[in-house]
Coordinates of C-alpha atoms in Angstrom, one line a residue:
Chain A
X236 CA 84.9 128.6 74.2
X237 CA 87.7 129.0 76.9
X238 CA 89.4 132.2 76.4
X239 CA 91.8 132.0 79.1
X240 CA 93.9 129.4 78.9
X241 CA 96.5 128.4 81.9
X242 CA 99.4 126.3 82.0
X243 CA 100.5 124.3 83.6
X244 CA 97.3 122.6 84.4
X245 CA 99.5 120.8 87.4
X246 CA 102.5 121.9 89.1
X247 CA 104.4 120.1 92.0
X248 CA 107.4 121.3 93.2
X249 CA 109.6 121.3 96.4
X250 CA 109.6 123.9 99.0
X251 CA 112.1 127.1 98.1
X252 CA 112.0 126.3 94.3
X253 CA 110.6 129.2 91.9
X254 CA 107.8 128.8 89.6
X255 CA 105.7 130.6 86.8
X256 CA 102.4 130.3 86.2
X257 CA 100.7 131.5 82.7
X258 CA 97.6 133.1 81.6
X259 CA 97.0 133.5 77.9
X260 CA 94.5 134.6 75.6
X261 CA 94.1 135.6 71.9
X262 CA 91.7 138.3 73.1
X263 CA 92.6 141.5 74.7
X264 CA 91.3 142.0 78.3
X265 CA 90.7 145.4 79.9
X266 CA 91.9 143.9 83.3
X267 CA 92.9 140.8 84.8
X268 CA 92.6 139.1 88.4
X269 CA 94.6 136.5 89.8
X270 CA 92.7 134.1 92.7
X271 CA 94.0 131.6 95.0
X272 CA 91.5 128.6 95.8
X273 CA 92.6 126.4 98.9
X274 CA 90.9 122.8 99.1
X275 CA 87.0 122.8 100.2
X276 CA 87.2 127.0 99.9
X277 CA 86.2 129.4 97.0
X278 CA 88.6 131.5 95.6
X279 CA 90.0 134.6 97.1
X280 CA 91.3 137.6 95.2
X281 CA 95.3 138.2 95.0
X282 CA 95.6 141.0 92.6
X283 CA 94.0 143.0 89.8
X284 CA 96.3 144.6 86.7
X285 CA 94.6 147.0 84.4
X286 CA 97.7 148.4 82.6
X287 CA 99.7 146.7 79.8
X288 CA 103.2 146.1 81.2
X289 CA 102.0 146.4 84.7
X290 CA 104.1 144.4 87.3
X291 CA 102.5 144.2 91.1
X292 CA 104.3 142.3 93.9
X293 CA 102.8 140.9 96.9
X294 CA 105.5 139.6 99.2
X295 CA 107.0 136.4 96.9
X296 CA 104.1 136.8 94.5
X297 CA 105.0 138.9 91.3
X298 CA 102.0 139.3 88.7
X299 CA 102.9 140.9 85.3
X300 CA 100.4 141.9 82.6
X301 CA 101.4 141.5 79.0
X302 CA 101.9 144.7 77.1
X303 CA 99.3 143.9 74.9
X304 CA 96.9 143.0 77.3
X305 CA 96.6 139.5 76.1
X306 CA 98.5 137.6 78.7
X307 CA 99.7 137.6 82.2
X308 CA 102.0 135.6 84.6
X309 CA 102.3 134.4 88.3
X310 CA 106.0 134.1 89.6
X311 CA 106.5 133.0 93.1
X312 CA 109.9 132.9 94.5
X313 CA 111.0 130.4 97.4
X314 CA 107.6 128.5 97.2
X315 CA 106.4 127.4 100.7
X316 CA 103.7 124.4 101.6
X317 CA 101.3 127.2 102.1
X318 CA 101.1 128.4 98.5
X319 CA 99.3 125.2 97.6
X320 CA 96.1 125.5 95.8
X321 CA 94.5 126.3 92.7
X322 CA 95.5 129.5 91.1
X323 CA 92.7 131.0 88.5
X324 CA 93.3 134.0 86.5
X325 CA 90.2 136.2 85.2
X326 CA 89.7 138.8 83.1
X327 CA 87.3 141.4 81.6
X328 CA 87.4 141.2 77.5
X329 CA 87.1 144.4 75.5
X330 CA 83.4 143.1 74.8
X331 CA 82.6 143.7 78.7
X332 CA 82.4 139.7 79.1
X333 CA 83.9 138.3 82.2
X334 CA 85.8 134.8 82.2
X335 CA 87.7 132.7 84.5
X336 CA 90.9 130.7 83.3
X337 CA 90.9 126.9 83.4
X338 CA 93.1 127.0 86.7
X339 CA 96.8 125.9 87.6
X340 CA 96.9 123.4 90.6
X341 CA 100.1 123.9 92.5
X342 CA 101.4 121.4 95.2
X343 CA 104.5 122.7 97.1
X344 CA 106.1 119.7 98.8
X345 CA 108.0 120.1 102.3
Chain B
X292 CA 80.3 138.5 110.4
X293 CA 79.2 135.5 108.6
X294 CA 79.9 136.9 104.7
X295 CA 78.5 134.7 102.3
X296 CA 77.3 130.9 103.0
X297 CA 76.1 128.4 100.8
X298 CA 73.7 125.4 101.8
X299 CA 73.7 122.4 101.4
X300 CA 77.7 121.9 101.2
X301 CA 77.1 118.3 100.1
X302 CA 74.2 117.1 98.0
X303 CA 73.5 113.7 96.1
X304 CA 70.6 113.3 94.1
X305 CA 69.1 111.3 91.2
X306 CA 68.6 112.1 87.9
X307 CA 65.5 113.9 87.2
X308 CA 65.0 115.5 90.7
X309 CA 64.9 119.2 91.4
X310 CA 67.3 120.5 93.5
X311 CA 67.8 124.3 95.1
X312 CA 71.2 125.4 96.1
X313 CA 70.9 128.2 98.7
X314 CA 73.3 131.3 98.8
X315 CA 73.1 134.0 101.5
X316 CA 75.4 137.3 101.9
X317 CA 75.4 139.5 104.9
X318 CA 77.3 142.2 103.1
X319 CA 74.3 143.7 101.2
X320 CA 76.3 143.5 97.9
X321 CA 74.4 144.6 95.0
X322 CA 76.0 141.5 92.5
X323 CA 75.6 138.0 93.2
X324 CA 76.8 135.3 91.0
X325 CA 76.6 131.5 90.6
X326 CA 79.4 129.5 89.2
X327 CA 80.1 125.7 88.6
X328 CA 83.7 124.5 88.7
X329 CA 84.7 121.3 86.9
X330 CA 88.1 120.2 85.9
X331 CA 90.0 121.6 83.0
X332 CA 87.1 124.5 82.8
X333 CA 87.9 126.6 85.6
X334 CA 84.9 128.4 86.9
X335 CA 82.1 129.0 84.4
X336 CA 79.4 131.5 85.3
X337 CA 75.8 129.9 85.3
X338 CA 73.8 133.0 86.1
X339 CA 74.3 136.5 87.7
X340 CA 72.3 139.3 89.3
X341 CA 72.8 143.1 89.4
X342 CA 70.2 143.8 92.2
X343 CA 67.0 142.3 93.6
X344 CA 64.7 140.8 90.8
X345 CA 67.2 141.4 88.1
X346 CA 69.1 138.6 86.7
X347 CA 70.7 137.6 83.5
X348 CA 72.2 134.5 81.8
X349 CA 75.9 133.6 81.9
X350 CA 77.9 131.2 80.1
X351 CA 76.2 128.0 80.7
X352 CA 72.7 128.7 81.9
X353 CA 70.7 125.6 80.2
X354 CA 68.9 123.6 83.0
X355 CA 69.4 126.0 85.5
X356 CA 66.5 128.9 86.9
X357 CA 67.4 131.2 89.4
X358 CA 65.5 134.0 91.4
X359 CA 66.3 137.1 93.7
X360 CA 63.2 138.3 95.7
X361 CA 65.9 139.9 98.3
X362 CA 69.1 141.4 97.8
X363 CA 70.9 138.9 100.4
X364 CA 69.6 135.7 98.7
X365 CA 69.9 134.0 95.4
X366 CA 69.0 130.3 95.1
X367 CA 69.9 128.2 92.2
X368 CA 67.5 125.6 91.1
X369 CA 68.1 122.6 89.0
X370 CA 64.7 121.8 87.5
X371 CA 65.6 118.2 86.4
X372 CA 68.9 117.2 87.3
X373 CA 71.1 115.5 85.0
X374 CA 74.5 113.6 85.5
X375 CA 76.4 116.4 83.6
X376 CA 75.4 118.8 86.1
X377 CA 77.3 117.1 88.8
X378 CA 79.8 119.5 90.0
X379 CA 81.1 121.8 92.6
X380 CA 78.9 125.0 92.9
X381 CA 80.0 128.3 94.1
X382 CA 78.0 131.3 94.6
X383 CA 79.9 134.8 95.0
X384 CA 79.2 138.8 95.6
X385 CA 80.5 141.8 94.4
X386 CA 79.6 145.3 95.8
X387 CA 80.5 147.2 92.7
X388 CA 80.1 145.4 89.4
X389 CA 80.7 141.8 87.9
X390 CA 84.2 143.1 87.0
X391 CA 85.5 144.0 90.3
X392 CA 86.7 141.7 93.2
X393 CA 84.2 138.8 93.8
X394 CA 83.8 137.4 97.4
X395 CA 82.9 133.8 97.2
X396 CA 81.0 131.2 99.3
X397 CA 82.6 127.8 100.5
X398 CA 80.8 125.9 97.8
X399 CA 78.2 122.9 97.3
X400 CA 79.3 119.6 95.9
X401 CA 76.5 118.3 93.9
X402 CA 76.4 114.8 92.9
X403 CA 73.7 113.7 90.3
X404 CA 73.3 110.0 90.1

């Protein structure tokens, strides 16, 4: 059972464009994390959000946790080739289980 | 500062053979994890360990065995490899809990023929 569905699964855009990646669930999560994974490497944590409605910014990346704590989004402004990678959401549900999402593979074309 | 290392990085084996993937961390983190990564499934937890000699099943434990006799090592064994176990395997560690930031190794790409 996949509790965290990410969309889109694949995304290819031109350098300078904006994009949004979504992480959705029917379950409530106590906290939600976003990781980025570059080819041939393990994932690296970008941010953790814990409060419904919370918005966190990391340079050109904006993360939002839904008010009901069932969804999250990652918005990238003016994408750069260095943003290329697999973006994974992950969260702890209210049953103390921890899951990774299905992933969004982003390619930014120079 | 080696961090977390995995070996081998690549492995090809045959159906029915036993395979052990190694994971070593230098941070003395309490928690260690094994995941498999397959397209469309993200990362799925196989086993995790909260401390030496304490292990617990994750989402997809069938066909895998783990041990943790020392804090820094967490080997994963496929007792009789099957083609469905072809995957990329990641080891991770965390100093606090399985719900906090996890630090990942570079992965082992395993192919079972």
